[in-house]
PDB file of C-alpha atoms and ligand atoms in Angstrom:
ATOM      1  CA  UNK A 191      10.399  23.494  21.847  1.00  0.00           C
ATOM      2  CA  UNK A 192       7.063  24.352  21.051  1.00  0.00           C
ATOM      3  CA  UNK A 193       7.320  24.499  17.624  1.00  0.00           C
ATOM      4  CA  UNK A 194       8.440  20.718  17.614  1.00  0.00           C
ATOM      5  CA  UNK A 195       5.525  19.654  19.652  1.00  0.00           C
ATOM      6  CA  UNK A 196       3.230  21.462  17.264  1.00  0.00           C
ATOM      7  CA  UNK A 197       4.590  18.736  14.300  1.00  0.00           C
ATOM      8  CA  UNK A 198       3.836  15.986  17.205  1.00  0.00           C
ATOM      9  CA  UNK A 199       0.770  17.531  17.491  1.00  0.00           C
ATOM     10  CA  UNK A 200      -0.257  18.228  13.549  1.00  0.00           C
ATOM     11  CA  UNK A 201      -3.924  17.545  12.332  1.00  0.00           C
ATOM     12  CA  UNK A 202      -3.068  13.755  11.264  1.00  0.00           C
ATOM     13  CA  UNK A 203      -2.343  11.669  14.564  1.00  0.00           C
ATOM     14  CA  UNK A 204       1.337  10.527  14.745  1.00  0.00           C
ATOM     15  CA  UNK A 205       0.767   6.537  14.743  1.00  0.00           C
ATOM     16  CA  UNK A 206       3.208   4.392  15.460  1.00  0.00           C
ATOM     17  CA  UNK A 207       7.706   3.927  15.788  1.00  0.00           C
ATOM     18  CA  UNK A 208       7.705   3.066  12.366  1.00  0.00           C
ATOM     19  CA  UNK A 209       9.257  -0.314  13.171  1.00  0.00           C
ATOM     20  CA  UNK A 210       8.199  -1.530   9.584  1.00  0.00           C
ATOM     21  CA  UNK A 211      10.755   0.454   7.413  1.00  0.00           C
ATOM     22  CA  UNK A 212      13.536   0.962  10.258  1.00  0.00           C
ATOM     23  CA  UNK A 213      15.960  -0.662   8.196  1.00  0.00           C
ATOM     24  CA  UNK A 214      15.482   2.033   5.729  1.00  0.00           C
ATOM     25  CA  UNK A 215      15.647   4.930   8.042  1.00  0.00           C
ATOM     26  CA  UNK A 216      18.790   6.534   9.877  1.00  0.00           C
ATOM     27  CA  UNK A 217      16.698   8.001  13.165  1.00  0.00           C
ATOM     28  CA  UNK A 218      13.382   7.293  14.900  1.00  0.00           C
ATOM     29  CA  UNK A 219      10.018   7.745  12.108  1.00  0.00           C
ATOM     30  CA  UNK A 220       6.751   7.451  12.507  1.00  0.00           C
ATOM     31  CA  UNK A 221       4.093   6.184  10.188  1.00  0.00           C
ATOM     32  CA  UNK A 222       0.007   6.436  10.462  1.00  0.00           C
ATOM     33  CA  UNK A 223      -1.400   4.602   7.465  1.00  0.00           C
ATOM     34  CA  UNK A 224      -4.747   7.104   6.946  1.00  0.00           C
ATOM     35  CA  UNK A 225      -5.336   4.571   3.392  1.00  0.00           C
ATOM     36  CA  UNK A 226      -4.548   1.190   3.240  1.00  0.00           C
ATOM     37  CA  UNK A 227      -6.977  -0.222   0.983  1.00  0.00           C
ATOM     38  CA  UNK A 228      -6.582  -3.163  -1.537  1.00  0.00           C
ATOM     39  CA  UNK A 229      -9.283  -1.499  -4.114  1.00  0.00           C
ATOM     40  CA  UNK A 230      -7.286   1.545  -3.843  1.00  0.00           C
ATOM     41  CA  UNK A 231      -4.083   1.879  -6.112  1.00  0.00           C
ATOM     42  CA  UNK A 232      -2.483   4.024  -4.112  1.00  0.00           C
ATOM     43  CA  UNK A 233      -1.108   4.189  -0.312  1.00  0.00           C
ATOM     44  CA  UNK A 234      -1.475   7.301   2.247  1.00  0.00           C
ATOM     45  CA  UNK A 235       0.561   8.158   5.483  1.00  0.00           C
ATOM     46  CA  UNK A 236       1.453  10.340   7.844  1.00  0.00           C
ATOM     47  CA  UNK A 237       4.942   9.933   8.331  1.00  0.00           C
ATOM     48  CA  UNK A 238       6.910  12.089  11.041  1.00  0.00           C
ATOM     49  CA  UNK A 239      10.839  12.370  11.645  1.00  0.00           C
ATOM     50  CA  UNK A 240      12.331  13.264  14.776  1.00  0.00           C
ATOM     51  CA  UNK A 241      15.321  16.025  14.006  1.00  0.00           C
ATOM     52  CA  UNK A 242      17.837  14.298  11.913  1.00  0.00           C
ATOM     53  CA  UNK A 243      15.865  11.297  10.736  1.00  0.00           C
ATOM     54  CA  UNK A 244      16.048  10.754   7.007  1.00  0.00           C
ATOM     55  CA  UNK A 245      15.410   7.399   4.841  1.00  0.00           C
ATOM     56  CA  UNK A 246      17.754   5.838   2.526  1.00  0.00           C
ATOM     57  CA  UNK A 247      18.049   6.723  -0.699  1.00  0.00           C
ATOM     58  CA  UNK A 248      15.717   4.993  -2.595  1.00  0.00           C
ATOM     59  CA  UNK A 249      13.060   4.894  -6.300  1.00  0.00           C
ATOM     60  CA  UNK A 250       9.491   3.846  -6.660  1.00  0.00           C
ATOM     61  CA  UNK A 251       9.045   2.137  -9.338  1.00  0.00           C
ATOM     62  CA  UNK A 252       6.258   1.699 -11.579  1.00  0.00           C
ATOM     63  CA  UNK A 253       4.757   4.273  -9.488  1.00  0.00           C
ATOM     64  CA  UNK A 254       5.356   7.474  -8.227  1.00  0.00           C
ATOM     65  CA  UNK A 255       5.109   9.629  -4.652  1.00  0.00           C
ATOM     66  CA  UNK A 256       2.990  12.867  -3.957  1.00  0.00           C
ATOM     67  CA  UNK A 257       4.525  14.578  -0.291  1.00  0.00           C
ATOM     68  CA  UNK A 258       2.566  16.907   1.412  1.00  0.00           C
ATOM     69  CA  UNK A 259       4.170  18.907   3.966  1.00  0.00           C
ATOM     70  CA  UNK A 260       2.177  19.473   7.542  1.00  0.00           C
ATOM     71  CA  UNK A 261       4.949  20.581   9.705  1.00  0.00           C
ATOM     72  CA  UNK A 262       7.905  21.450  10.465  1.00  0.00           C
ATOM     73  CA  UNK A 263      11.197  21.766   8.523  1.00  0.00           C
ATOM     74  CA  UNK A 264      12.553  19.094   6.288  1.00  0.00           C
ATOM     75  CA  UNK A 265      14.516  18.326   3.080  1.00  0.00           C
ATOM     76  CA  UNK A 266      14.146  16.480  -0.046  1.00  0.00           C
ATOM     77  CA  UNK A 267      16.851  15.622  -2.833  1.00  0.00           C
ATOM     78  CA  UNK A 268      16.822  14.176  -6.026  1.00  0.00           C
ATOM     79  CA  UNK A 269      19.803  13.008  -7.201  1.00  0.00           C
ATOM     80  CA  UNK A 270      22.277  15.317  -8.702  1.00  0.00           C
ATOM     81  CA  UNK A 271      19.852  18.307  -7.351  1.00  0.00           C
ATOM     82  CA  UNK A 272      20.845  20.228  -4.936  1.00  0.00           C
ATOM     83  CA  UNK A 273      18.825  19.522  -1.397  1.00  0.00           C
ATOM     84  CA  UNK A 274      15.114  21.159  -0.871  1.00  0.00           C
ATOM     85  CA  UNK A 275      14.363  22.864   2.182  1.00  0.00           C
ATOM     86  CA  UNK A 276      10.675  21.975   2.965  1.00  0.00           C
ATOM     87  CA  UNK A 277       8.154  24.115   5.075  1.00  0.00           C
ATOM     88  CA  UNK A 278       4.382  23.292   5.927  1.00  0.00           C
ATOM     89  CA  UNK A 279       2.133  23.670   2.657  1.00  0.00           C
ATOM     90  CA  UNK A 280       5.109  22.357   0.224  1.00  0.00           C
ATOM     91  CA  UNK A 281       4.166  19.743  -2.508  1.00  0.00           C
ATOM     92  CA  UNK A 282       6.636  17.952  -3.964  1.00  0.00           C
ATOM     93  CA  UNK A 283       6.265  14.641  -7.084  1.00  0.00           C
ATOM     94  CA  UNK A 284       8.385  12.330  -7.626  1.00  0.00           C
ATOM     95  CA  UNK A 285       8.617  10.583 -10.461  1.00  0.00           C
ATOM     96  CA  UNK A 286       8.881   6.938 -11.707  1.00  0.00           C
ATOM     97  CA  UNK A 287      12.887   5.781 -11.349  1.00  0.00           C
ATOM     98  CA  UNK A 288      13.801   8.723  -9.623  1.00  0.00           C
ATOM     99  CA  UNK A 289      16.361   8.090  -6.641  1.00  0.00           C
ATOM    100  CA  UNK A 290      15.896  10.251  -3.976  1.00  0.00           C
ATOM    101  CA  UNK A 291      14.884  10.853  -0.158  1.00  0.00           C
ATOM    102  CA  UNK A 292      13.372  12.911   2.240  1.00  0.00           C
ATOM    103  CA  UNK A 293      13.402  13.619   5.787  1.00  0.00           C
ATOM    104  CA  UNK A 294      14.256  16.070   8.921  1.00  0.00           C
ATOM    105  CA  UNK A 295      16.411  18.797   9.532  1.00  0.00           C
ATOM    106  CA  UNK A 296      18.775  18.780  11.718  1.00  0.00           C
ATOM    107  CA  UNK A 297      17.147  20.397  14.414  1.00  0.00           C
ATOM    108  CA  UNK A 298      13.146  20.130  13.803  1.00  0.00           C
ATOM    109  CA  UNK A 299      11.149  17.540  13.721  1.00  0.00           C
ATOM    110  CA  UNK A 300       9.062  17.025  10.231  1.00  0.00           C
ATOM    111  CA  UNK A 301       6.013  15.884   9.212  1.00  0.00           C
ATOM    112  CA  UNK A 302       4.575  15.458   5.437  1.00  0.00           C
ATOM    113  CA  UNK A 303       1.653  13.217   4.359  1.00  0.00           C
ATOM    114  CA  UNK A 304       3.156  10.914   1.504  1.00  0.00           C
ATOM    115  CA  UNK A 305       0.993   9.208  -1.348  1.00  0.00           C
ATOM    116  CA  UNK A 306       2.481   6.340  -2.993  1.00  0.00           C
ATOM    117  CA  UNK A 307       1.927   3.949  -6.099  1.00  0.00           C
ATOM    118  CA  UNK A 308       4.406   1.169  -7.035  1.00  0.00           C
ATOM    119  CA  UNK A 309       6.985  -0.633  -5.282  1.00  0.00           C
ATOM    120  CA  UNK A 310      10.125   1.196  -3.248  1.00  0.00           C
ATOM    121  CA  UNK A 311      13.439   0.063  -4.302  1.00  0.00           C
ATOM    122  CA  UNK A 312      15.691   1.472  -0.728  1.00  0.00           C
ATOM    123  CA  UNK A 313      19.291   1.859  -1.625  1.00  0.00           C
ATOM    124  CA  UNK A 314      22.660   2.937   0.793  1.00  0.00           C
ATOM    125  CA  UNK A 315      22.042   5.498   3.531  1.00  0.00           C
ATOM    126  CA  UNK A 316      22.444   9.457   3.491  1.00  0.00           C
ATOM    127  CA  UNK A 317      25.738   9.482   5.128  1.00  0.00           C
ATOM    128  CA  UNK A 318      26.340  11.818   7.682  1.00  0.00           C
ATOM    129  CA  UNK A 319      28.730  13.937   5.947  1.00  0.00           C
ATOM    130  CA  UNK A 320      26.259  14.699   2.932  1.00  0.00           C
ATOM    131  CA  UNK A 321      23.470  15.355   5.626  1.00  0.00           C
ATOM    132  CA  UNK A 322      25.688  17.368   7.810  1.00  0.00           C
ATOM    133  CA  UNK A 323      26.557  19.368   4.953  1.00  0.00           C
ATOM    134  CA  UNK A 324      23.022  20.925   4.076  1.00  0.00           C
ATOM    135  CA  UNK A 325      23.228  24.429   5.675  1.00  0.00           C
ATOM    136  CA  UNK A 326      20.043  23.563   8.140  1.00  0.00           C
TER     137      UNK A 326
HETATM  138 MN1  LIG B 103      10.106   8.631  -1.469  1.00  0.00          MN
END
């Protein structure tokens, strides 16, 4: 599909099977750390999701996340929200102590830049019958 190889493709290089955070993933991710810097309070990656990768629920705490969407078609959810469908030039915050995730849709791969302060807390899995029940 070419649009799928375009996300492969996107401005920020793909990096590496995000071996790191597996455990936290359903699916194959992959993360390029573009900022990694102990005088900077703040991390930023390129993380991409093959079609129907997601990570686990999960909070940042005493902190908060900044996504930036590069390609593809994704979702994000907040809990008690309903799902967000996410398209290239999307922004979306989350908060301190919000639980939440992100990730693919079904059938496109996904790319979004994330920017992170604090310190994850990853909770259970987006089962497959809450993620096969968002309408892409
Ligand atoms: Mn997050």
């Amino acid at each position: 599909m070419a649009k799928n190889e375009a996300v492969k493709k996107g401005i920020f290089a793909l990096g590496a099977k995000n071996d790191a955070y597996a455990q936290y993933f359903i699916g194959q991710s992959y993360l390029n750390n573009l900022v990694n810097d102990p005088d900077v309070n703040v991390g930023v990656g390129n993380v991409t999701f093959e079609p129907g990768c997601r990570n686990n629920w999960h909070i940042h705490h005493n902190g908060y996340q900044i996504l930036l969407v590069t390609g593809g078609e994704g979702w994000y959810q907040e809990e008690g929200k309903p799902a967000q469908h996410l398209m290239p030039g999307d922004v979306v915050v989350t908060h301190d102590g919000i639980k939440h995730w992100h990730g693919a849709t079904k059938d496109s791969w996904f790319s979004h830049l994330a920017i992170t302060a604090g310190t994850p807390e990853w909770l259970e899995p987006v089962s497959d019958e809450h993620y096969n029940s968002l309408d892409k």
